[in-house]
Amino acid sequence: MLRFVLHRLAYAVPIIVGVSLVCFLLVHVAPGDPASALIPDDTPPEIAAQIRAAYGFDRPLPIQYLTWLGNVATGDLGLALSTRRPVIEEVLPAVANTLRLAAGAIVLACVAGVVLGTLAAYRAGRTSDRAISAIGISGMSVPQYWLGIVLVIVFSVELGLLPATGMGHPDAGLAGQWQHMILPTITLATVPAGVIARSVRSAVSEVLQQEYVQALEAKGLPAAWIVLHVAKNAAPALLAIMGLQFANLLGGSILVETIFAWPGSGYLLNSAIFLRDLPLMQGTVLVLALFFVLANLAVDLLQMALDPRMNSARRGSG
Amino acid sequence: MIHDQKTLAAASPIRSRGFLADMGRRFAHDPITLGAGGVLLVVALAALLAPWIAPADPNATSIVNRLRPPGTPGHPLGTDELGRDLLSRVIWGGRLTLFMGFTPVVVATLIGGFLGILAGYAGGWVNSAIMRGMDVFYAFPSVLLAVAISGALGGGLVNGLLALTLVFIPPIARVAESVTLQVRTQPYVEAAVATGASATRIVVGHVLKNVAGPILVYASSLISISIVIASGLSFLGLGVSPPDAEWGLMLSSLRQSVYVAPVNAVIPGAMIFLTSLCFNTMTDGLRHALNVKE
């Protein structure tokens, strides 16, 4: 067990280094260099060269990368060009706002997906199963940036029930902001809910065909108890899928936050791109990607804790 | 070995009736898949034949006819914020939207398939080098990677295509590698090695034939995602640039008018949804017809 945990942790290190390298290179594949946004077009070349030297942009790329990596390791992501504030101070509050939406959305997606998927598996082949399949594939296929606009049209423009954009007063807390969270949370939850419902249906119907379930039925165990056995055996596979859906949430948040003007990391990334604020863009991408790597790590470890079979299989294969 | 015999036993009755005929028969008995295919055919034909069937010039503006509702005489779907005919723009928009959705998947299938088969067949350090590199890109959520790359490159059609292609290479390479690993240990590959066939001959003659199916089925499931993300890039202003007609871009500009013309604003996005839904339905049907288990 400990060996696998260490093995999995060690595997995450090169991935994190690779992710940081991609984020570093992102700024260097951009047309011009990171300094060009700072330097007005009519600057004399010698002054432009001085500015580049001051920021270290004249040094070889590997040296620049190591310097940057050293700064990142100490939490210094540089200065945002647009606000002149440290990037980290811009990114962290935005990520916190993103996570508030993502937390609500993942709960909603899991509840809806598990309930619908289980129902479909128990009623396999019937009309309700087909209806749920249709809902699942629609949820999976919908462009969230369109669904968000449709929800705004229905609930904000036509019915006037919910606010269309923003997050309310920043200090209002949940009590003053929950109305602002409803539409973006639902929008964000649709794709994961569709995917989870489909996976739950196939995982549960597979377990239902197992002999031990038939044995439990033959024994006369009430259906409610059998569900517990089914849930326990379908759980590890589902956990892996839910973990993957976290990627959908972080990715989806970029478009969803833009539609609802929710001040999260996706909204920040989008504005950084349009202001050509490369350090801010780089910092946001890096923090989001690291978050995703750590979430995957957590899911893998949790899955192993839940499923003893996996543990022994890993040990067997070395 | 036992497992191999089972697979052979399961596969033989399908082979004997003719693989394609059998697949076609299953498709024909699947009205939902056929319906989805029919809708896609109409959308694709409309996009291909746009110059001949679009009722109006998609770029002809008319300030007096701005944001007319659907059903207006001469404008069956109404007009947009510059008075352009929405039906014509939806028909023309299908061209760029489908092109931007398809191209990255096709290119990524070629590159990712090559890398995955190479990694799976060569094994050893070649495998490690390729697959660990893929893992790094896999560590980014796909939309984040697409937005980050096209954002850094400065947006535009070509950069959007490039970003999406890079997004789809790692997952395709992973699938290609894992099916190649399975095929490599099959007795017929061992037999080919024993007869002294060259590596190229084995890969082209035996491995490729057997891994192409699973790779293509997987790649086809990426088309709907690719269309949704590609239109999303244009929606954010990172893909197709105005005044070209593209569904994501149309949604983005009509979005400013939701209070005046909500139905018009919904139409381009509904097309993205319809196309993506039909592709996913087709992929489900394809999996079913090919008996692919997930």
Coordinates of C-alpha atoms in Angstrom, one line a residue:
Chain A
M1 CA 0.0 0.0 0.0
L2 CA 2.7 2.5 1.0
R3 CA 4.7 1.5 -2.0
F4 CA 1.9 2.3 -4.3
V5 CA 1.3 5.6 -2.6
L6 CA 4.9 6.5 -3.0
H7 CA 5.0 5.3 -6.6
R8 CA 2.0 7.4 -7.5
L9 CA 3.5 10.5 -5.7
A10 CA 6.8 10.0 -7.5
Y11 CA 4.9 9.7 -10.8
A12 CA 3.3 13.1 -10.2
V13 CA 6.6 14.9 -9.9
P14 CA 7.7 14.7 -13.6
I15 CA 4.2 15.6 -14.7
I16 CA 4.3 18.7 -12.6
V17 CA 7.7 19.7 -14.0
G18 CA 6.3 19.0 -17.5
V19 CA 3.2 21.1 -16.9
S20 CA 5.4 24.0 -15.6
L21 CA 7.5 23.7 -18.8
V22 CA 4.5 23.8 -21.0
C23 CA 3.2 26.9 -19.1
F24 CA 6.6 28.6 -19.5
L25 CA 6.9 27.8 -23.2
L26 CA 3.3 29.1 -23.7
V27 CA 4.6 32.6 -23.2
H28 CA 7.5 32.1 -25.5
V29 CA 5.6 30.7 -28.4
A30 CA 3.5 33.9 -28.3
P31 CA 4.2 36.4 -31.1
G32 CA 6.7 38.9 -29.8
D33 CA 8.2 38.3 -26.4
P34 CA 6.7 38.9 -22.9
A35 CA 8.3 42.3 -22.8
S36 CA 6.7 43.5 -26.1
A37 CA 3.5 44.3 -24.3
L38 CA 5.5 46.6 -21.9
I39 CA 7.4 48.5 -24.6
P40 CA 5.6 51.1 -26.7
D41 CA 6.1 50.8 -30.4
D42 CA 8.1 54.0 -30.8
T43 CA 10.7 53.0 -28.1
P44 CA 14.3 53.4 -29.4
P45 CA 15.9 49.9 -29.8
E46 CA 18.6 50.5 -27.2
I47 CA 16.0 51.4 -24.5
A48 CA 13.9 48.4 -25.5
A49 CA 17.0 46.2 -25.1
Q50 CA 17.6 47.7 -21.6
I51 CA 14.0 46.9 -20.6
R52 CA 14.4 43.3 -21.9
A53 CA 17.7 42.9 -19.9
A54 CA 16.0 44.3 -16.8
Y55 CA 13.4 41.5 -17.0
G56 CA 16.0 38.9 -17.9
F57 CA 14.5 38.2 -21.3
D58 CA 17.9 38.5 -23.0
R59 CA 19.2 35.4 -21.3
P60 CA 19.1 31.8 -22.7
L61 CA 15.7 30.1 -22.4
P62 CA 16.9 27.2 -20.1
I63 CA 18.3 29.8 -17.6
Q64 CA 15.0 31.8 -17.9
Y65 CA 13.0 28.7 -17.2
L66 CA 15.0 27.7 -14.1
T67 CA 14.8 31.2 -12.7
W68 CA 11.1 31.3 -13.4
L69 CA 10.6 27.8 -11.8
G70 CA 12.6 28.9 -8.7
N71 CA 10.3 31.9 -8.4
V72 CA 7.2 29.8 -8.9
A73 CA 8.3 27.4 -6.2
T74 CA 8.3 30.2 -3.7
G75 CA 4.9 31.4 -4.8
D76 CA 6.1 34.3 -7.0
L77 CA 4.3 34.2 -10.3
G78 CA 5.5 37.6 -11.4
L79 CA 3.6 40.9 -11.9
A80 CA 0.4 41.2 -13.9
L81 CA 1.0 43.7 -16.6
S82 CA -2.6 45.0 -16.6
T83 CA -2.9 45.7 -12.9
R84 CA 0.7 45.8 -11.7
R85 CA -0.3 43.5 -8.9
P86 CA 1.4 40.2 -8.1
V87 CA -0.2 37.5 -10.4
I88 CA -0.7 35.2 -7.4
E89 CA -2.9 37.8 -5.7
E90 CA -5.1 37.9 -8.8
V91 CA -5.2 34.2 -9.4
L92 CA -5.9 32.8 -5.9
P93 CA -9.2 34.7 -5.2
A94 CA -10.4 33.9 -8.7
V95 CA -9.7 30.2 -8.2
A96 CA -11.6 30.3 -4.9
N97 CA -14.6 31.7 -6.8
T98 CA -14.3 29.0 -9.5
L99 CA -14.2 26.3 -6.8
R100 CA -17.4 27.7 -5.2
L101 CA -19.2 27.1 -8.5
A102 CA -17.3 23.8 -9.2
A103 CA -18.2 22.4 -5.8
G104 CA -21.9 23.0 -6.2
A105 CA -21.7 21.7 -9.8
I106 CA -19.9 18.5 -8.9
V107 CA -22.4 17.7 -6.2
L108 CA -25.4 18.5 -8.5
A109 CA -23.8 16.4 -11.3
C110 CA -23.1 13.4 -9.1
V111 CA -26.5 13.4 -7.4
A112 CA -28.4 13.8 -10.7
G113 CA -26.1 11.4 -12.6
V114 CA -26.1 8.6 -9.9
V115 CA -29.9 8.8 -9.4
L116 CA -30.7 8.8 -13.1
G117 CA -28.1 6.2 -14.0
T118 CA -29.2 3.8 -11.3
L119 CA -32.8 4.2 -12.2
A120 CA -32.0 3.5 -15.8
A121 CA -30.0 0.4 -15.0
Y122 CA -32.8 -1.0 -12.9
R123 CA -35.4 -0.3 -15.6
A124 CA -33.1 -1.4 -18.5
G125 CA -34.9 -1.6 -21.8
R126 CA -38.0 0.2 -20.7
T127 CA -39.3 3.6 -21.7
S128 CA -37.9 5.3 -18.6
D129 CA -34.4 3.9 -19.4
R130 CA -34.7 5.3 -23.0
A131 CA -35.8 8.7 -21.7
I132 CA -32.9 8.8 -19.3
S133 CA -30.4 7.8 -22.0
A134 CA -31.8 10.6 -24.1
I135 CA -31.3 13.1 -21.2
G136 CA -27.8 11.7 -20.6
I137 CA -26.6 12.0 -24.2
S138 CA -28.1 15.5 -24.5
G139 CA -26.4 16.6 -21.3
M140 CA -23.1 15.3 -22.6
S141 CA -23.5 17.0 -26.0
V142 CA -24.8 20.4 -25.1
P143 CA -22.5 23.4 -25.7
Q144 CA -22.5 25.0 -22.2
Y145 CA -21.9 28.5 -23.5
W146 CA -25.2 28.1 -25.4
L147 CA -27.2 26.5 -22.5
G148 CA -26.1 29.3 -20.2
I149 CA -27.5 31.9 -22.7
V150 CA -30.7 29.9 -23.0
L151 CA -31.1 29.8 -19.2
V152 CA -30.4 33.6 -19.0
I153 CA -33.1 34.2 -21.6
V154 CA -35.7 32.0 -19.8
F155 CA -35.0 32.8 -16.2
S156 CA -33.6 36.4 -16.3
V157 CA -35.0 38.0 -19.5
E158 CA -38.4 36.4 -19.8
L159 CA -39.3 35.4 -16.2
G160 CA -37.1 37.9 -14.4
L161 CA -36.5 35.4 -11.6
L162 CA -32.7 35.3 -11.3
P163 CA -29.8 37.7 -12.0
A164 CA -28.2 37.2 -15.4
T165 CA -24.5 38.1 -14.5
G166 CA -22.1 38.9 -11.8
M167 CA -21.8 37.5 -8.3
G168 CA -23.5 40.1 -6.2
H169 CA -21.7 42.1 -3.6
P170 CA -18.3 40.5 -3.0
D171 CA -18.7 40.7 0.8
A172 CA -22.4 39.6 0.8
G173 CA -21.4 35.9 1.6
L174 CA -23.5 33.0 0.5
A175 CA -26.7 34.5 1.8
G176 CA -26.4 37.4 -0.6
Q177 CA -24.9 35.5 -3.5
W178 CA -26.8 32.2 -3.8
Q179 CA -29.2 33.6 -6.5
H180 CA -26.2 34.5 -8.6
M181 CA -24.8 31.0 -8.3
I182 CA -27.9 29.0 -9.4
L183 CA -27.7 29.5 -13.2
P184 CA -23.9 29.1 -13.6
T185 CA -23.9 26.0 -11.3
I186 CA -26.6 24.3 -13.3
T187 CA -24.9 25.2 -16.6
L188 CA -21.6 23.8 -15.4
A189 CA -23.1 20.6 -14.1
T190 CA -24.9 19.5 -17.3
V191 CA -21.9 17.9 -19.1
P192 CA -20.6 16.0 -16.1
A193 CA -24.1 14.9 -15.1
G194 CA -24.7 13.4 -18.6
V195 CA -21.4 11.6 -18.6
I196 CA -21.9 10.3 -15.0
A197 CA -25.4 9.1 -15.7
R198 CA -24.2 7.1 -18.7
S199 CA -21.3 5.5 -16.7
V200 CA -23.4 4.8 -13.7
R201 CA -26.0 3.0 -15.9
S202 CA -23.4 0.8 -17.4
A203 CA -21.5 0.1 -14.2
V204 CA -24.7 -0.7 -12.2
S205 CA -26.2 -2.9 -14.9
E206 CA -22.9 -4.8 -15.0
V207 CA -23.0 -5.4 -11.3
L208 CA -26.7 -6.4 -11.4
Q209 CA -25.8 -9.3 -13.7
Q210 CA -23.3 -10.7 -11.3
E211 CA -24.1 -14.0 -9.7
Y212 CA -23.8 -12.7 -6.1
V213 CA -26.6 -10.2 -6.8
Q214 CA -28.8 -13.1 -8.0
A215 CA -27.8 -15.0 -4.9
L216 CA -28.9 -12.1 -2.7
E217 CA -32.2 -11.9 -4.5
A218 CA -32.7 -15.7 -4.1
K219 CA -32.0 -15.3 -0.5
G220 CA -34.9 -13.0 -0.2
L221 CA -33.0 -9.8 0.7
P222 CA -35.1 -6.7 0.3
A223 CA -34.2 -4.6 -2.8
A224 CA -33.1 -1.7 -0.7
W225 CA -30.3 -3.8 0.9
I226 CA -29.2 -5.2 -2.5
V227 CA -28.7 -1.6 -3.7
L228 CA -26.1 -1.2 -0.9
H229 CA -24.2 -4.2 -2.2
V230 CA -24.4 -2.9 -5.8
A231 CA -23.3 0.6 -4.7
K232 CA -20.2 -0.8 -2.9
N233 CA -19.1 -2.7 -5.9
A234 CA -19.8 0.0 -8.5
A235 CA -18.2 2.7 -6.4
P236 CA -14.5 2.5 -7.5
A237 CA -15.2 2.7 -11.2
L238 CA -17.5 5.6 -10.6
L239 CA -15.0 7.5 -8.5
A240 CA -12.6 7.4 -11.4
I241 CA -15.2 8.9 -13.7
M242 CA -16.2 11.6 -11.3
G243 CA -12.5 12.5 -10.9
L244 CA -12.2 12.9 -14.7
Q245 CA -15.3 15.1 -14.7
F246 CA -13.4 17.6 -12.6
A247 CA -11.5 18.4 -15.8
N248 CA -14.8 19.1 -17.5
L249 CA -15.7 21.5 -14.7
L250 CA -12.4 23.4 -14.8
G251 CA -12.5 23.6 -18.6
G252 CA -16.1 24.4 -18.7
S253 CA -15.7 27.1 -16.2
I254 CA -13.7 29.2 -18.8
L255 CA -16.8 29.6 -21.0
V256 CA -19.5 29.5 -18.3
E257 CA -17.8 32.2 -16.2
T258 CA -17.4 34.4 -19.3
I259 CA -21.2 34.1 -20.0
F260 CA -22.2 34.9 -16.4
A261 CA -19.4 37.4 -15.8
W262 CA -18.6 35.3 -12.7
P263 CA -15.2 36.6 -11.4
G264 CA -13.4 33.2 -11.4
S265 CA -10.3 31.9 -12.9
G266 CA -11.9 31.2 -16.3
Y267 CA -13.1 34.8 -16.5
L268 CA -9.6 36.0 -15.4
L269 CA -7.9 33.8 -18.1
N270 CA -10.1 35.2 -20.8
S271 CA -9.5 38.8 -19.8
A272 CA -5.7 38.1 -19.5
I273 CA -5.8 36.8 -23.1
F274 CA -7.5 39.9 -24.4
L275 CA -5.3 42.3 -22.5
R276 CA -2.3 40.4 -23.8
D277 CA -1.3 40.1 -20.1
L278 CA 1.1 37.1 -20.6
P279 CA 2.3 36.7 -17.0
L280 CA -1.3 36.7 -15.7
M281 CA -2.3 34.2 -18.4
Q282 CA 0.6 32.0 -17.7
G283 CA 0.0 32.1 -13.9
T284 CA -3.7 31.3 -14.3
V285 CA -3.1 28.3 -16.6
L286 CA -0.3 27.0 -14.3
V287 CA -2.4 27.2 -11.2
L288 CA -5.4 25.6 -12.8
A289 CA -3.3 22.8 -14.4
L290 CA -1.6 22.1 -11.0
F291 CA -4.9 22.0 -9.3
F292 CA -6.1 19.4 -11.9
V293 CA -3.0 17.3 -11.4
L294 CA -3.4 17.3 -7.6
A295 CA -7.1 16.4 -8.0
N296 CA -6.2 13.4 -10.1
L297 CA -3.7 12.3 -7.6
A298 CA -6.3 12.6 -4.8
V299 CA -8.8 10.5 -6.8
D300 CA -6.2 7.8 -7.6
L301 CA -5.3 7.5 -3.9
L302 CA -8.9 7.5 -2.8
Q303 CA -9.8 4.9 -5.3
M304 CA -7.0 2.7 -4.1
A305 CA -8.2 3.1 -0.5
L306 CA -11.8 2.1 -1.6
D307 CA -10.8 -0.9 -3.7
P308 CA -8.6 -3.5 -2.1
R309 CA -8.5 -5.4 -5.4
M310 CA -6.6 -2.6 -7.1
N311 CA -4.1 -2.6 -4.4
S312 CA -3.2 -6.2 -4.8
A313 CA -3.3 -6.1 -8.6
R314 CA -0.7 -3.3 -8.5
R315 CA 1.4 -5.1 -6.2
G316 CA 1.2 -8.2 -8.3
S317 CA 2.3 -6.4 -11.5
G318 CA 5.1 -4.8 -9.6
Chain B
M1 CA -4.2 -18.3 -24.6
I2 CA -7.7 -19.2 -23.3
H3 CA -8.7 -15.6 -23.7
D4 CA -7.5 -15.6 -27.3
Q5 CA -9.5 -18.6 -28.2
K6 CA -12.6 -17.1 -26.6
T7 CA -12.1 -13.9 -28.7
L8 CA -11.7 -16.0 -31.9
A9 CA -14.8 -18.0 -31.1
A10 CA -16.8 -14.9 -30.5
A11 CA -15.6 -13.2 -33.7
S12 CA -15.9 -16.1 -36.1
P13 CA -19.7 -16.0 -36.7
I14 CA -19.6 -12.3 -37.4
R15 CA -16.8 -12.8 -39.9
S16 CA -18.6 -15.6 -41.7
R17 CA -21.6 -13.4 -42.5
G18 CA -19.4 -10.6 -43.7
F19 CA -18.3 -8.0 -41.3
L20 CA -19.6 -4.9 -43.2
A21 CA -22.9 -6.5 -44.1
D22 CA -23.5 -7.4 -40.5
M23 CA -22.7 -3.9 -39.4
G24 CA -25.0 -2.4 -42.0
R25 CA -27.8 -4.8 -40.9
R26 CA -27.4 -3.6 -37.3
F27 CA -27.5 0.0 -38.4
A28 CA -30.6 -0.5 -40.4
H29 CA -32.4 -1.8 -37.4
D30 CA -31.4 1.2 -35.3
P31 CA -33.8 4.0 -36.2
I32 CA -32.3 6.5 -33.8
T33 CA -28.8 6.2 -35.3
L34 CA -30.3 6.4 -38.8
G35 CA -32.2 9.5 -37.8
A36 CA -29.1 11.2 -36.4
G37 CA -27.2 10.2 -39.5
G38 CA -29.9 11.7 -41.7
V39 CA -29.8 15.0 -39.8
L40 CA -26.0 15.2 -40.1
L41 CA -26.3 14.4 -43.8
V42 CA -28.7 17.3 -44.3
V43 CA -26.4 19.7 -42.3
A44 CA -23.3 18.6 -44.1
L45 CA -25.0 18.8 -47.6
A46 CA -26.4 22.3 -46.7
A47 CA -22.9 23.4 -45.7
L48 CA -21.3 21.9 -48.9
L49 CA -23.9 23.4 -51.2
A50 CA -24.1 26.7 -49.4
P51 CA -23.3 28.9 -52.5
W52 CA -26.2 27.3 -54.4
I53 CA -28.9 26.9 -51.7
A54 CA -28.4 29.9 -49.3
P55 CA -31.4 32.2 -50.1
A56 CA -29.3 35.4 -49.6
D57 CA -25.7 36.7 -49.4
P58 CA -24.6 35.9 -45.8
N59 CA -22.6 39.1 -45.6
A60 CA -25.1 41.5 -47.1
T61 CA -26.0 43.9 -44.3
S62 CA -29.2 46.0 -44.1
I63 CA -29.4 48.4 -41.2
V64 CA -33.1 48.9 -41.5
N65 CA -33.8 45.2 -41.2
R66 CA -31.9 44.6 -38.0
L67 CA -32.9 41.7 -35.7
R68 CA -36.1 40.8 -37.5
P69 CA -37.8 37.9 -35.7
P70 CA -38.0 34.4 -37.3
G71 CA -40.9 34.1 -39.8
T72 CA -40.3 37.6 -41.3
P73 CA -41.1 37.4 -45.1
G74 CA -37.9 36.8 -47.0
H75 CA -36.0 35.9 -43.8
P76 CA -37.4 32.5 -42.5
L77 CA -35.0 32.6 -39.4
G78 CA -35.0 36.4 -39.1
T79 CA -31.9 38.6 -39.3
D80 CA -28.9 39.3 -37.1
E81 CA -27.7 42.5 -35.5
L82 CA -26.5 43.9 -38.8
G83 CA -29.6 42.9 -40.7
R84 CA -27.9 39.8 -42.4
D85 CA -30.2 36.9 -43.3
L86 CA -29.8 34.4 -40.4
L87 CA -30.8 31.3 -42.5
S88 CA -28.1 32.0 -45.0
R89 CA -25.6 32.6 -42.3
V90 CA -26.5 29.4 -40.5
I91 CA -26.1 27.5 -43.8
W92 CA -22.7 29.2 -44.6
G93 CA -21.7 28.9 -40.9
G94 CA -22.0 25.1 -41.1
R95 CA -19.0 25.1 -43.4
L96 CA -16.5 26.7 -41.0
T97 CA -18.0 25.0 -37.9
L98 CA -17.8 21.5 -39.4
F99 CA -14.4 22.2 -40.9
M100 CA -13.0 23.5 -37.6
G101 CA -14.5 20.5 -35.8
F102 CA -13.3 17.8 -38.2
T103 CA -9.8 18.9 -39.2
P104 CA -8.2 18.7 -35.8
V105 CA -9.6 15.2 -35.2
V106 CA -8.4 13.9 -38.6
V107 CA -4.9 15.4 -38.2
A108 CA -4.7 14.3 -34.5
T109 CA -5.7 10.8 -35.5
L110 CA -2.9 10.6 -38.0
I111 CA -0.2 12.0 -35.6
G112 CA -1.6 10.5 -32.4
G113 CA -2.2 7.2 -34.1
F114 CA 1.4 7.1 -35.4
L115 CA 2.9 8.0 -32.1
G116 CA 0.8 5.6 -30.2
I117 CA 1.5 2.6 -32.5
L118 CA 5.2 3.5 -32.5
A119 CA 5.2 3.6 -28.7
G120 CA 3.2 0.5 -28.3
Y121 CA 5.2 -1.6 -30.8
A122 CA 8.7 -0.3 -30.0
G123 CA 8.2 -0.5 -26.2
G124 CA 11.2 0.4 -24.0
W125 CA 12.5 3.9 -23.9
V126 CA 10.7 4.9 -27.1
N127 CA 7.5 4.1 -25.3
S128 CA 8.5 6.0 -22.1
A129 CA 9.6 9.0 -24.0
I130 CA 6.5 9.3 -26.1
M131 CA 3.9 8.4 -23.5
R132 CA 5.3 10.4 -20.7
G133 CA 5.3 13.4 -23.0
M134 CA 1.7 12.7 -23.8
D135 CA 0.9 12.5 -20.0
V136 CA 2.1 16.0 -19.6
F137 CA -0.4 17.4 -22.1
Y138 CA -3.1 15.0 -20.7
A139 CA -2.6 16.8 -17.4
F140 CA -4.4 19.9 -18.8
P141 CA -8.2 19.9 -19.0
S142 CA -8.8 20.0 -22.8
V143 CA -10.7 23.3 -22.9
L144 CA -8.0 25.0 -20.8
L145 CA -5.3 23.7 -23.1
A146 CA -7.1 24.8 -26.2
V147 CA -7.8 28.3 -24.9
A148 CA -4.3 28.7 -23.5
I149 CA -2.6 27.7 -26.7
S150 CA -4.8 29.6 -29.1
G151 CA -4.8 32.6 -26.7
A152 CA -1.0 32.6 -26.5
L153 CA -0.7 32.3 -30.3
G154 CA -3.1 35.2 -30.7
G155 CA -6.3 33.5 -31.9
G156 CA -7.5 33.1 -35.5
L157 CA -8.6 30.2 -37.5
V158 CA -5.2 28.5 -38.1
N159 CA -4.1 28.9 -34.4
G160 CA -7.4 27.5 -33.3
L161 CA -7.0 24.5 -35.5
L162 CA -3.4 24.0 -34.2
A163 CA -4.5 24.3 -30.6
L164 CA -7.3 21.7 -31.0
T165 CA -5.0 19.3 -32.9
L166 CA -2.6 19.5 -30.0
V167 CA -5.4 18.8 -27.5
F168 CA -6.5 15.6 -29.3
I169 CA -3.2 14.0 -30.0
P170 CA -2.5 12.7 -26.4
P171 CA -5.9 10.9 -25.9
I172 CA -5.7 9.3 -29.4
A173 CA -2.0 8.3 -28.8
R174 CA -3.0 6.7 -25.5
V175 CA -5.8 4.6 -27.1
A176 CA -3.5 3.7 -30.0
E177 CA -0.7 2.6 -27.6
S178 CA -3.0 0.4 -25.5
V179 CA -4.6 -1.4 -28.4
T180 CA -1.1 -1.9 -30.0
L181 CA 0.2 -3.4 -26.8
Q182 CA -2.7 -5.9 -26.9
V183 CA -2.2 -6.8 -30.6
R184 CA 1.6 -7.1 -30.2
T185 CA 1.3 -10.2 -28.0
Q186 CA -1.2 -12.0 -30.3
P187 CA -0.1 -15.3 -31.8
Y188 CA -0.3 -14.0 -35.4
V189 CA 2.2 -11.3 -34.6
E190 CA 4.5 -13.8 -32.9
A191 CA 4.1 -16.0 -36.0
A192 CA 5.0 -13.2 -38.3
V193 CA 8.1 -12.4 -36.2
A194 CA 9.1 -16.1 -36.4
T195 CA 8.8 -16.2 -40.2
G196 CA 11.3 -13.3 -40.2
A197 CA 9.0 -10.5 -41.4
S198 CA 10.5 -7.0 -41.0
A199 CA 9.1 -4.7 -38.4
T200 CA 7.6 -2.4 -41.0
R201 CA 5.9 -5.3 -42.7
I202 CA 4.4 -6.5 -39.4
V203 CA 3.2 -3.1 -38.3
V204 CA 1.6 -2.3 -41.7
G205 CA 0.4 -5.8 -42.5
H206 CA -0.8 -7.0 -39.2
V207 CA -0.8 -4.4 -36.4
L208 CA -2.4 -1.5 -38.4
K209 CA -5.3 -3.6 -39.7
N210 CA -6.2 -4.7 -36.2
V211 CA -5.7 -1.4 -34.3
A212 CA -7.3 0.9 -36.9
G213 CA -10.9 0.0 -35.9
P214 CA -10.7 0.8 -32.2
I215 CA -8.6 4.0 -32.9
L216 CA -11.2 5.2 -35.5
V217 CA -14.1 4.5 -33.2
Y218 CA -12.5 6.4 -30.4
A219 CA -11.5 9.3 -32.8
S220 CA -15.1 9.5 -34.1
S221 CA -16.3 10.1 -30.5
L222 CA -14.0 13.1 -30.3
I223 CA -15.7 14.9 -33.3
S224 CA -18.6 16.2 -31.2
I225 CA -16.3 17.5 -28.5
S226 CA -14.1 19.1 -31.2
I227 CA -17.1 20.9 -32.7
V228 CA -18.2 22.2 -29.3
I229 CA -14.7 23.4 -28.3
A230 CA -13.9 24.9 -31.8
S231 CA -17.1 26.9 -31.7
G232 CA -16.4 27.8 -28.1
L233 CA -13.0 29.3 -29.2
S234 CA -14.8 31.3 -31.8
F235 CA -17.4 32.3 -29.2
L236 CA -14.5 33.6 -27.0
G237 CA -13.1 35.5 -30.0
L238 CA -10.1 33.1 -30.4
G239 CA -11.2 31.3 -33.5
V240 CA -12.9 32.5 -36.7
S241 CA -12.9 36.2 -37.0
P242 CA -15.8 38.5 -38.2
P243 CA -17.4 38.9 -40.6
D244 CA -17.1 35.2 -41.5
A245 CA -20.2 33.1 -40.6
E246 CA -19.5 30.5 -37.9
W247 CA -22.0 29.3 -35.4
G248 CA -20.0 30.0 -32.2
L249 CA -19.1 33.5 -33.5
M250 CA -22.8 34.2 -34.5
L251 CA -23.9 33.1 -31.0
S252 CA -21.3 35.5 -29.5
S253 CA -22.5 38.5 -31.4
L254 CA -26.2 37.8 -31.1
R255 CA -25.8 37.3 -27.4
Q256 CA -25.6 41.1 -27.0
S257 CA -29.3 41.2 -28.3
V258 CA -30.9 38.7 -25.9
Y259 CA -33.2 41.3 -24.5
V260 CA -34.4 42.4 -28.0
A261 CA -34.3 39.2 -30.1
P262 CA -33.9 36.2 -27.8
V263 CA -35.0 33.6 -30.4
N264 CA -32.5 34.8 -32.9
A265 CA -29.8 34.5 -30.3
V266 CA -30.7 30.9 -29.6
I267 CA -30.6 29.6 -33.2
P268 CA -26.8 29.3 -34.0
G269 CA -26.1 27.6 -30.6
A270 CA -29.0 25.2 -31.2
M271 CA -27.2 24.2 -34.5
I272 CA -24.0 23.4 -32.5
F273 CA -26.1 21.4 -30.0
L274 CA -28.0 19.5 -32.7
T275 CA -24.8 18.6 -34.6
S276 CA -22.9 17.6 -31.5
L277 CA -25.9 15.5 -30.3
C278 CA -26.2 13.7 -33.7
F279 CA -22.5 12.9 -33.7
N280 CA -22.7 11.4 -30.2
T281 CA -25.7 9.4 -31.2
M282 CA -24.0 8.1 -34.3
T283 CA -20.9 7.2 -32.2
D284 CA -23.1 5.3 -29.8
G285 CA -24.8 3.4 -32.7
L286 CA -21.4 2.7 -34.2
R287 CA -20.1 1.2 -30.9
H288 CA -23.2 -0.9 -30.7
A289 CA -22.9 -2.1 -34.3
L290 CA -19.2 -3.0 -33.8
N291 CA -19.9 -4.5 -30.4
V292 CA -17.2 -2.3 -28.8
K293 CA -17.3 -2.5 -25.0
E294 CA -16.2 0.5 -23.0

